[in-house]
CSV table of C-alpha atoms in Angstrom, one decimal:
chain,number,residue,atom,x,y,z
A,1137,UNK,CA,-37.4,19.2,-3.4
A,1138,UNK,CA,-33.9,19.8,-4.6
A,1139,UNK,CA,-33.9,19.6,-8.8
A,1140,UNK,CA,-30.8,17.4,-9.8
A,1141,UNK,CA,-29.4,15.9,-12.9
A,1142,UNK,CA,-26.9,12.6,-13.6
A,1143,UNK,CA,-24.8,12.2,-16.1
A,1144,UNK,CA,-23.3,8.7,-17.1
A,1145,UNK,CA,-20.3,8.2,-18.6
A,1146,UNK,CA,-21.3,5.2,-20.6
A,1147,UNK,CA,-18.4,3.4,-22.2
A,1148,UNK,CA,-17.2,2.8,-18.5
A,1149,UNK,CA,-20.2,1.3,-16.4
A,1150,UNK,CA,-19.6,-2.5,-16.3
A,1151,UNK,CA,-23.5,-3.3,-15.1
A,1152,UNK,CA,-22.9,-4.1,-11.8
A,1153,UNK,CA,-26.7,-2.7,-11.4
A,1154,UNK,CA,-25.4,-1.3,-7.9
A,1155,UNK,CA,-26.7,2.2,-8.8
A,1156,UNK,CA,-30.4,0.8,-9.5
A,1157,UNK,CA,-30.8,0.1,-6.2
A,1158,UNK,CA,-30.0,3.1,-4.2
A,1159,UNK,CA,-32.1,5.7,-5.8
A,1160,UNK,CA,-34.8,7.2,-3.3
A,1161,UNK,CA,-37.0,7.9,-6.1
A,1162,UNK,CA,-36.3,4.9,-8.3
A,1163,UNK,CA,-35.5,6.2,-11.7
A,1164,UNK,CA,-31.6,4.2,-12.2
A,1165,UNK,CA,-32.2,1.3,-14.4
A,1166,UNK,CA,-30.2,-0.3,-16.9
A,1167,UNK,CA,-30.6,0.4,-20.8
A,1168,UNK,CA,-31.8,-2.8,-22.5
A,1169,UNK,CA,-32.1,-0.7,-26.1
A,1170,UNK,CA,-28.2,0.2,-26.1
A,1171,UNK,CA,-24.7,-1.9,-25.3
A,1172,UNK,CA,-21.4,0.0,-24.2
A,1173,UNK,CA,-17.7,-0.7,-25.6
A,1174,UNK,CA,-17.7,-2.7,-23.3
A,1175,UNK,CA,-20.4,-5.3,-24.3
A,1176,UNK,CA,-22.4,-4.2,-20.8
A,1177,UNK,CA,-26.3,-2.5,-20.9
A,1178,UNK,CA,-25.2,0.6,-19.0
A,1179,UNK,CA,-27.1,2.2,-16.1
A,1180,UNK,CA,-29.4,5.1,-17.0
A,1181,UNK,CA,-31.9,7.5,-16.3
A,1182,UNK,CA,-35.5,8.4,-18.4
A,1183,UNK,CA,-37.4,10.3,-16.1
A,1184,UNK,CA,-34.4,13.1,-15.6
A,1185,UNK,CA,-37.2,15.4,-14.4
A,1186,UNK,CA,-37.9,13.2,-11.0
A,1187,UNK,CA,-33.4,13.9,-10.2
A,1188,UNK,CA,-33.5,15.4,-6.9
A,1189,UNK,CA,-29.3,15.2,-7.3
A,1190,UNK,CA,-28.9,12.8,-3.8
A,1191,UNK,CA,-25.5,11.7,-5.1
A,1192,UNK,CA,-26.4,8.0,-3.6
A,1193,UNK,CA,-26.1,6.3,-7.2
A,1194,UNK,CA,-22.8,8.4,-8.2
A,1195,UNK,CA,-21.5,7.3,-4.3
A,1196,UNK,CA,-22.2,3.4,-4.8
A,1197,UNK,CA,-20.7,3.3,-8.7
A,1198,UNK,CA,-17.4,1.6,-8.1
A,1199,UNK,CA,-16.3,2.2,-11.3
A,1200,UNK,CA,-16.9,6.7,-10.8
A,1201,UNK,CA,-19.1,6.5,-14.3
A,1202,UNK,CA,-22.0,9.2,-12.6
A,1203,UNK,CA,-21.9,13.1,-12.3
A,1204,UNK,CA,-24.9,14.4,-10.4
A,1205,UNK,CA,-25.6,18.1,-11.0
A,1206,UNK,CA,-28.1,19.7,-8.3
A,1207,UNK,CA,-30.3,23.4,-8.3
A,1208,UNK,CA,-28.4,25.1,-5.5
B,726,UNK,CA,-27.0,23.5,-12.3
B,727,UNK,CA,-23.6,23.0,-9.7
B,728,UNK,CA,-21.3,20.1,-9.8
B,729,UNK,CA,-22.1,18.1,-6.5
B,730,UNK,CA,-20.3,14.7,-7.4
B,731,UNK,CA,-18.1,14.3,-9.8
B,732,UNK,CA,-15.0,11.7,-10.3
B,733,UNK,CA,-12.3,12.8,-7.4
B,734,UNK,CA,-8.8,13.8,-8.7
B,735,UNK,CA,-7.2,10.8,-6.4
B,736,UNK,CA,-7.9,8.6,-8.5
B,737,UNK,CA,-6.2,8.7,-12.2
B,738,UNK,CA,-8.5,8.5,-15.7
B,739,UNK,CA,-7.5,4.3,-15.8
B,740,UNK,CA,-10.3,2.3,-16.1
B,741,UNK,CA,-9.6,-0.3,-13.5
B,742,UNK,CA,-9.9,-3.7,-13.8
B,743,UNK,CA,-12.0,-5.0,-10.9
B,744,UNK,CA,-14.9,-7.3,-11.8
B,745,UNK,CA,-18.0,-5.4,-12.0
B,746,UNK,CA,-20.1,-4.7,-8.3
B,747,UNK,CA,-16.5,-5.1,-7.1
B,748,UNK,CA,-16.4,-3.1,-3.8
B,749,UNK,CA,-12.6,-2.6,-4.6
B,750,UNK,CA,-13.4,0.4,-6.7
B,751,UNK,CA,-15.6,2.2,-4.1
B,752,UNK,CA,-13.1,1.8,-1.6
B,753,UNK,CA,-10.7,3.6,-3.9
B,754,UNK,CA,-12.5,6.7,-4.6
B,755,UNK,CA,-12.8,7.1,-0.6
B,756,UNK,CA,-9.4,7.4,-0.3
B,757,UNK,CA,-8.9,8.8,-3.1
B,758,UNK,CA,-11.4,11.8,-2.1
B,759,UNK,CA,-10.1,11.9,1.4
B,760,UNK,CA,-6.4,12.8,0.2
B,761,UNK,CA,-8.1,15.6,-1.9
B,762,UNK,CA,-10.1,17.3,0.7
B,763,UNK,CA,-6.8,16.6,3.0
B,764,UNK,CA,-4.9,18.8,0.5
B,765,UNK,CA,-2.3,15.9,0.6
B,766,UNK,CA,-2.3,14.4,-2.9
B,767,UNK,CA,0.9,15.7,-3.4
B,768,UNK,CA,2.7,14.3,-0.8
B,769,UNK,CA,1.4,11.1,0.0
B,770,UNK,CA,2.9,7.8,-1.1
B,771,UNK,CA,0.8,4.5,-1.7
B,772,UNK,CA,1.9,1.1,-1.0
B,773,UNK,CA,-0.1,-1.6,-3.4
B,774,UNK,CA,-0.6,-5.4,-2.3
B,775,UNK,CA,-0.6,-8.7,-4.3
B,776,UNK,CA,-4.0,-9.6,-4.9
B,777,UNK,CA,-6.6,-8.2,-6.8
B,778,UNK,CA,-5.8,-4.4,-5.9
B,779,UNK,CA,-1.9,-5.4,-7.2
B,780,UNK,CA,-2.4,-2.6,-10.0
B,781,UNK,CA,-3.7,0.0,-7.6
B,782,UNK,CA,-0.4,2.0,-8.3
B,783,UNK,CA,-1.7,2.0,-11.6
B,784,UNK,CA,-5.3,3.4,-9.9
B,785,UNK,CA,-4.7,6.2,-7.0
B,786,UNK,CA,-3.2,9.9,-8.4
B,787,UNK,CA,-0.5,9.8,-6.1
B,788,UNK,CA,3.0,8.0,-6.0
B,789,UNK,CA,2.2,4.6,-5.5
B,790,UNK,CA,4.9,1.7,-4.8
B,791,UNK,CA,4.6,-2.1,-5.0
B,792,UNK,CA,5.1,-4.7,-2.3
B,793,UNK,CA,6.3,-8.1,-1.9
B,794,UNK,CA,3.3,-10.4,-1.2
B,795,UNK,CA,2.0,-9.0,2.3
B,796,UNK,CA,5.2,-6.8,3.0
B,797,UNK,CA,3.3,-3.6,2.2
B,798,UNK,CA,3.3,-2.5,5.7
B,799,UNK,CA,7.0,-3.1,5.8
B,800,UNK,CA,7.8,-1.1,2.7
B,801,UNK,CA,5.6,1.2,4.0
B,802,UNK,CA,7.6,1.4,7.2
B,803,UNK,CA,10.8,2.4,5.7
B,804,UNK,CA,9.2,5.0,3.4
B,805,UNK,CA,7.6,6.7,6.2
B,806,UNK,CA,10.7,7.0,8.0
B,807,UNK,CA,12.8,8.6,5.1
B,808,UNK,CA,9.7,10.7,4.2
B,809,UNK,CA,8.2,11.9,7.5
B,810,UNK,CA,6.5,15.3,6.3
B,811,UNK,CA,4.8,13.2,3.5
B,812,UNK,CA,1.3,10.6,4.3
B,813,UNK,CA,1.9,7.2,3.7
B,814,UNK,CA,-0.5,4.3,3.5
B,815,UNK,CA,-0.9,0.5,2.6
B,816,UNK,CA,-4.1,-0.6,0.5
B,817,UNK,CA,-4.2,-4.3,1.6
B,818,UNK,CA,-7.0,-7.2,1.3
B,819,UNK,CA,-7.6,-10.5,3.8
B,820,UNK,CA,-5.2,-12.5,1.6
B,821,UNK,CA,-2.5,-10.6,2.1
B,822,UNK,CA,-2.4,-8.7,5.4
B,823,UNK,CA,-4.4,-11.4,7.2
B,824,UNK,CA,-2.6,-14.7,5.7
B,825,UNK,CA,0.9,-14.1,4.6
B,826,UNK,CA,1.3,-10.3,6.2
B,827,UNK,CA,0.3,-11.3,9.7
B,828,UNK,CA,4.1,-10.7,11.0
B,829,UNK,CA,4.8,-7.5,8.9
B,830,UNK,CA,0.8,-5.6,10.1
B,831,UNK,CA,1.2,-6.9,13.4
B,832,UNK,CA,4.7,-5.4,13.8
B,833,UNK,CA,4.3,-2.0,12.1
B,834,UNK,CA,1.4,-1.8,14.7
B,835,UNK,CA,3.2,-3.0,17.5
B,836,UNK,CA,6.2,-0.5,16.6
B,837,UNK,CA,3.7,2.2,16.1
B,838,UNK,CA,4.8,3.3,12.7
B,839,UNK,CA,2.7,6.4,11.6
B,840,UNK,CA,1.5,4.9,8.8
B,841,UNK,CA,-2.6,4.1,7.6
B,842,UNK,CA,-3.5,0.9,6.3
B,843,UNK,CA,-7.0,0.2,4.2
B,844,UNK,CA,-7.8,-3.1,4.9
B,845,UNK,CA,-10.3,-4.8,2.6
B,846,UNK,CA,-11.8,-7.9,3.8
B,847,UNK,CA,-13.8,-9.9,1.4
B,848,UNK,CA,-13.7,-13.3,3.3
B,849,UNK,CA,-11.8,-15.0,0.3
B,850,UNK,CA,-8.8,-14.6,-2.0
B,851,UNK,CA,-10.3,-12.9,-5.1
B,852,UNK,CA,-7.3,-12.7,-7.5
B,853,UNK,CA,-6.0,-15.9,-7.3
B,854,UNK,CA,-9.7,-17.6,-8.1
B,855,UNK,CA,-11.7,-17.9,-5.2
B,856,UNK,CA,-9.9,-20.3,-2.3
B,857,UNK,CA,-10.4,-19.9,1.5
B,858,UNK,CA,-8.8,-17.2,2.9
B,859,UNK,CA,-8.0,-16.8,7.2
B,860,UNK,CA,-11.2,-14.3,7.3
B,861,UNK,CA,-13.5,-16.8,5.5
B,862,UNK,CA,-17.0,-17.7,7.5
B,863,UNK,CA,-17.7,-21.1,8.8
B,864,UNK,CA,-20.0,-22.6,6.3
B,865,UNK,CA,-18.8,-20.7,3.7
B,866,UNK,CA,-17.8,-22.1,0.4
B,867,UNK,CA,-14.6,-21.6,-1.6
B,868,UNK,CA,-12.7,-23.7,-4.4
B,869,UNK,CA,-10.2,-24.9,-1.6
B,870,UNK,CA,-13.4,-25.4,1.3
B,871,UNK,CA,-16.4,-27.0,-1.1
B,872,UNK,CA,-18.4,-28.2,1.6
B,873,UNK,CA,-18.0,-25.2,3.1
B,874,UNK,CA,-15.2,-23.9,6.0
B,875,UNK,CA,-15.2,-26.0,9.2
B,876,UNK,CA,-14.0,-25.1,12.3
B,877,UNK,CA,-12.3,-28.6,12.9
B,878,UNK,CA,-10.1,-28.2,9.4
B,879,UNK,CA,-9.1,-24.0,9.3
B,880,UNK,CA,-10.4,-22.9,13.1
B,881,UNK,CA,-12.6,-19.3,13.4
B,882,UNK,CA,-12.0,-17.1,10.7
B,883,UNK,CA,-9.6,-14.4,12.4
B,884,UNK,CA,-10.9,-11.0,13.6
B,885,UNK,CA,-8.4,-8.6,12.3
B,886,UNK,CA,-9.5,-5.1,14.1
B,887,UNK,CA,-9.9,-6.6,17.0
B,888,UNK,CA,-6.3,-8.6,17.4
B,889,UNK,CA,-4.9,-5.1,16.3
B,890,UNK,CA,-6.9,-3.3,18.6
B,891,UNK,CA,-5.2,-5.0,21.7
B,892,UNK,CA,-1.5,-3.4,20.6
B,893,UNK,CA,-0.9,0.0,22.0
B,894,UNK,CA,0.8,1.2,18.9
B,895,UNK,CA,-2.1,1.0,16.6
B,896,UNK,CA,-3.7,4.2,17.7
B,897,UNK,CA,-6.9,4.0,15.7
B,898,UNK,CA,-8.8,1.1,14.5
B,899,UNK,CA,-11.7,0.8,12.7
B,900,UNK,CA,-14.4,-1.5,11.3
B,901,UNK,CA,-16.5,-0.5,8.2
B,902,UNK,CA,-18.7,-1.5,5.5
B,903,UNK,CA,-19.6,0.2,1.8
B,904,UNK,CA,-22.6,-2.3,1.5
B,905,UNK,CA,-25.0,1.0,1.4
B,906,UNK,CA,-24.8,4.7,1.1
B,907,UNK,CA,-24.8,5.4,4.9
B,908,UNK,CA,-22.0,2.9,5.5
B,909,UNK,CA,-20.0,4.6,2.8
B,910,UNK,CA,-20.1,7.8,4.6
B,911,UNK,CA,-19.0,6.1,7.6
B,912,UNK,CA,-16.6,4.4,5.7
B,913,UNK,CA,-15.3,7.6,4.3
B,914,UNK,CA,-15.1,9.5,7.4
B,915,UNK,CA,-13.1,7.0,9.6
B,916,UNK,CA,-10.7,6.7,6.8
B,917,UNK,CA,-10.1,10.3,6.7
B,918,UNK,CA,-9.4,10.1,10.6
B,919,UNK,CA,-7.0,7.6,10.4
B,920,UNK,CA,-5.5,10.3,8.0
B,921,UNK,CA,-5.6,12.7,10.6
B,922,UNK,CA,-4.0,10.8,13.0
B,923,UNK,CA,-1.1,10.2,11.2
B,924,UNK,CA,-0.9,13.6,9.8
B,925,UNK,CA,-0.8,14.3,13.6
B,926,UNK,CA,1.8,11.8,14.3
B,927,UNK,CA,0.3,10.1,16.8
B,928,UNK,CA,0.8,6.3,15.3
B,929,UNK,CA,-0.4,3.5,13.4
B,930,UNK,CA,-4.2,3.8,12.1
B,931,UNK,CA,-5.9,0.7,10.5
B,932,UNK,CA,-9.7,0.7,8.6
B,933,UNK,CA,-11.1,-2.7,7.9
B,934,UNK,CA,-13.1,-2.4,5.2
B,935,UNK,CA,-15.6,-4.9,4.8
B,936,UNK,CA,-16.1,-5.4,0.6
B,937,UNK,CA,-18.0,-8.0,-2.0
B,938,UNK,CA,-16.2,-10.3,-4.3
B,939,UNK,CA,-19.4,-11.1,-6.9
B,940,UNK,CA,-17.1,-13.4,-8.7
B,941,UNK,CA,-16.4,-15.6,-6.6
B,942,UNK,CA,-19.2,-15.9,-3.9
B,943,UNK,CA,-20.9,-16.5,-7.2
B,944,UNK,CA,-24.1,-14.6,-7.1
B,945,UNK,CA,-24.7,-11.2,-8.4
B,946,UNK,CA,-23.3,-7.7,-7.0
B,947,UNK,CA,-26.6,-6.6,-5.6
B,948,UNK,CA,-26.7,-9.8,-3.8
B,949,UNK,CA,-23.2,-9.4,-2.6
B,950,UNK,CA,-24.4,-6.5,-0.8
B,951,UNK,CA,-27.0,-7.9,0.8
B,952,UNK,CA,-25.0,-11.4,1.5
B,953,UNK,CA,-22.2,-9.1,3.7
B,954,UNK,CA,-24.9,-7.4,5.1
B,955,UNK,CA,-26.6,-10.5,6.6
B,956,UNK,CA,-23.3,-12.8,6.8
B,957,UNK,CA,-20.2,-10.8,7.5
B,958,UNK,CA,-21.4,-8.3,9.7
B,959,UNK,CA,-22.7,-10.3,12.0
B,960,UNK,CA,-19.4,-12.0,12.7
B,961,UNK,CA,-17.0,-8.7,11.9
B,962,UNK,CA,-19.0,-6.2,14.0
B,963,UNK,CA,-18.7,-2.7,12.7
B,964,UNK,CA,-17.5,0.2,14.3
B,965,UNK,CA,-14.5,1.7,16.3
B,966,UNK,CA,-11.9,-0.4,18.7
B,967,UNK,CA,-9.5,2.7,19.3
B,968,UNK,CA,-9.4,6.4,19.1
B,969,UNK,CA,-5.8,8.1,19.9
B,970,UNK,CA,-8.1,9.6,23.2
B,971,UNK,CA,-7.8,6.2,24.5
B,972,UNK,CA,-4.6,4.9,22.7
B,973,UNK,CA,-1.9,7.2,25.1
């Protein structure tokens, strides 16, 4: 399996949550420890090492705050 | 470690305002990633609605203009023909090309103008707060249908794709959704055909996107999804009414 990494570009995401839900291996979830500029928990990953760099959470984000990186 | 997704240069580095799980924005970076891999950022012009995309000109990397209240595909019209070399499109929602942009859409189809036209159906008017729009469901409920639209008061909600699909000058029509991944990849794909087909000069293309409005359906953006899923679909099939194959 492909090794990926995200990237979030916090003071953007809004919370929509849309991200947590596309994930095939179910590591997107939203950071109750932190708020963003814009009074939002943003989306995040802990588990970085289970990325396999799909792309499906950076594709849903309606608001572009995701970079995937992926192991060519 | 490669880049494999990363924020398209279509889109400019403003935030946009869109409610958040608002559909809006991933409609954006499809187009906006379609003129990139089209090489035609630099020569494409934008027409922006009224309605809750009214600051898109604010939103897509390209030169954007602004149209009366569901004139964009006029505007659009007279662009195109003093610009022919360059791509032209409309970014439009239900309350304005469906309601009060009926004549202009239906026109610039039936005249075959080589423009495109994103379409984003939501089933409601989103900027103005919520009221019934010409694409709402039966049943459904909005500040100006409470109990919920009936067919007796406001008639079926009207099919856009389809009506359009009946002109010969609309060469390509399309139905969509960006509810989940896959649809997105459709969603992008078809737009980037009706790209091509104007890029080809062969006439007026149209996608109908089908989007969420959170905010006013009133439940949360992962519900959204699920509610268009379940609700609009069935009544706005997906999929394509006309290539330019069958369109000569």
């Amino acid at each position: 399996m492909a090794k990926g990494k995200v990237h979030f570009d916090d003071d953007k995401c809004k919370g929509c949550e849309l991200c947590t839900t596309v994930c095939p291996v179910n590591i997107v979830l939203m950071d109750k420890e932190r708020i963003n500029a814009k009074g939002y928990h943003p989306a995040t990953v802990k588990e970085m090492e289970k990325c396999i760099g799909c792309t499906n959470c950076a594709m849903i984000c309606p608001d572009s705050v995701i970079t995937v990186e992926r192991e060519k | 470690m490669t880049v494999v997704y990363e924020k398209t240069k279509g889109l400019t580095e403003k935030q946009t305002h869109y409610c958040p799980g608002c559909t809006h924005g991933v409609i954006h970076k499809l187009v906006g990633e379609v003129l990139v891999e089209l090489g035609i950022l630099g020569k494409t012009v934008g027409v922006a609605p009224v309605g809750c995309s009214v600051l898109a000109y604010d939103y897509f990397n390209c030169d954007m203009h602004e149209a009366a209240h569901g004139r964009a595909p006029a505007v659009a019209t007279g662009i195109k023909r003093v610009l022919p070399d360059h791509a032209v499109f409309t970014y439009q929602g239900d309350g304005d090309l469906a309601s009060i942009g009926t004549a202009e859409i239906v026109h610039a189809a039936h005249r075959g103008e080589k423009f495109t036209t994103i379409f984003v159906n939501n089933a409601i008017y989103g900027m103005t707060g919520g009221q019934m729009a010409p694409t709402t469901l039966i049943g459904q409920k909005a500040t100006t249908s409470p109990y919920g639209r009936s067919v007796a008061d406001a008639g079926m909600p009207l099919r856009v794709s389809e009506m359009l699909a009946t002109i010969d000058g609309a060469v390509f029509v399309e139905r969509v959704s960006v509810h989940d991944v896959p649809n997105i990849r459709k969603a992008k794909k078809a737009i980037k055909k009706a790209f091509e087909v104007q890029m080809e000069g062969k006439g007026f293309g149209i996608v109908e996107v089908l989007s969420t409005c959170p905010t006013n359906w009133g439940i949360s953006p992962i519900e959204s999804l699920s509610w268009l899923k379940e609700n609009m679909i069935p009544y706005y099939p997906l999929g394509n009414f006309r290539t330019p194959e069958e369109g000569k």
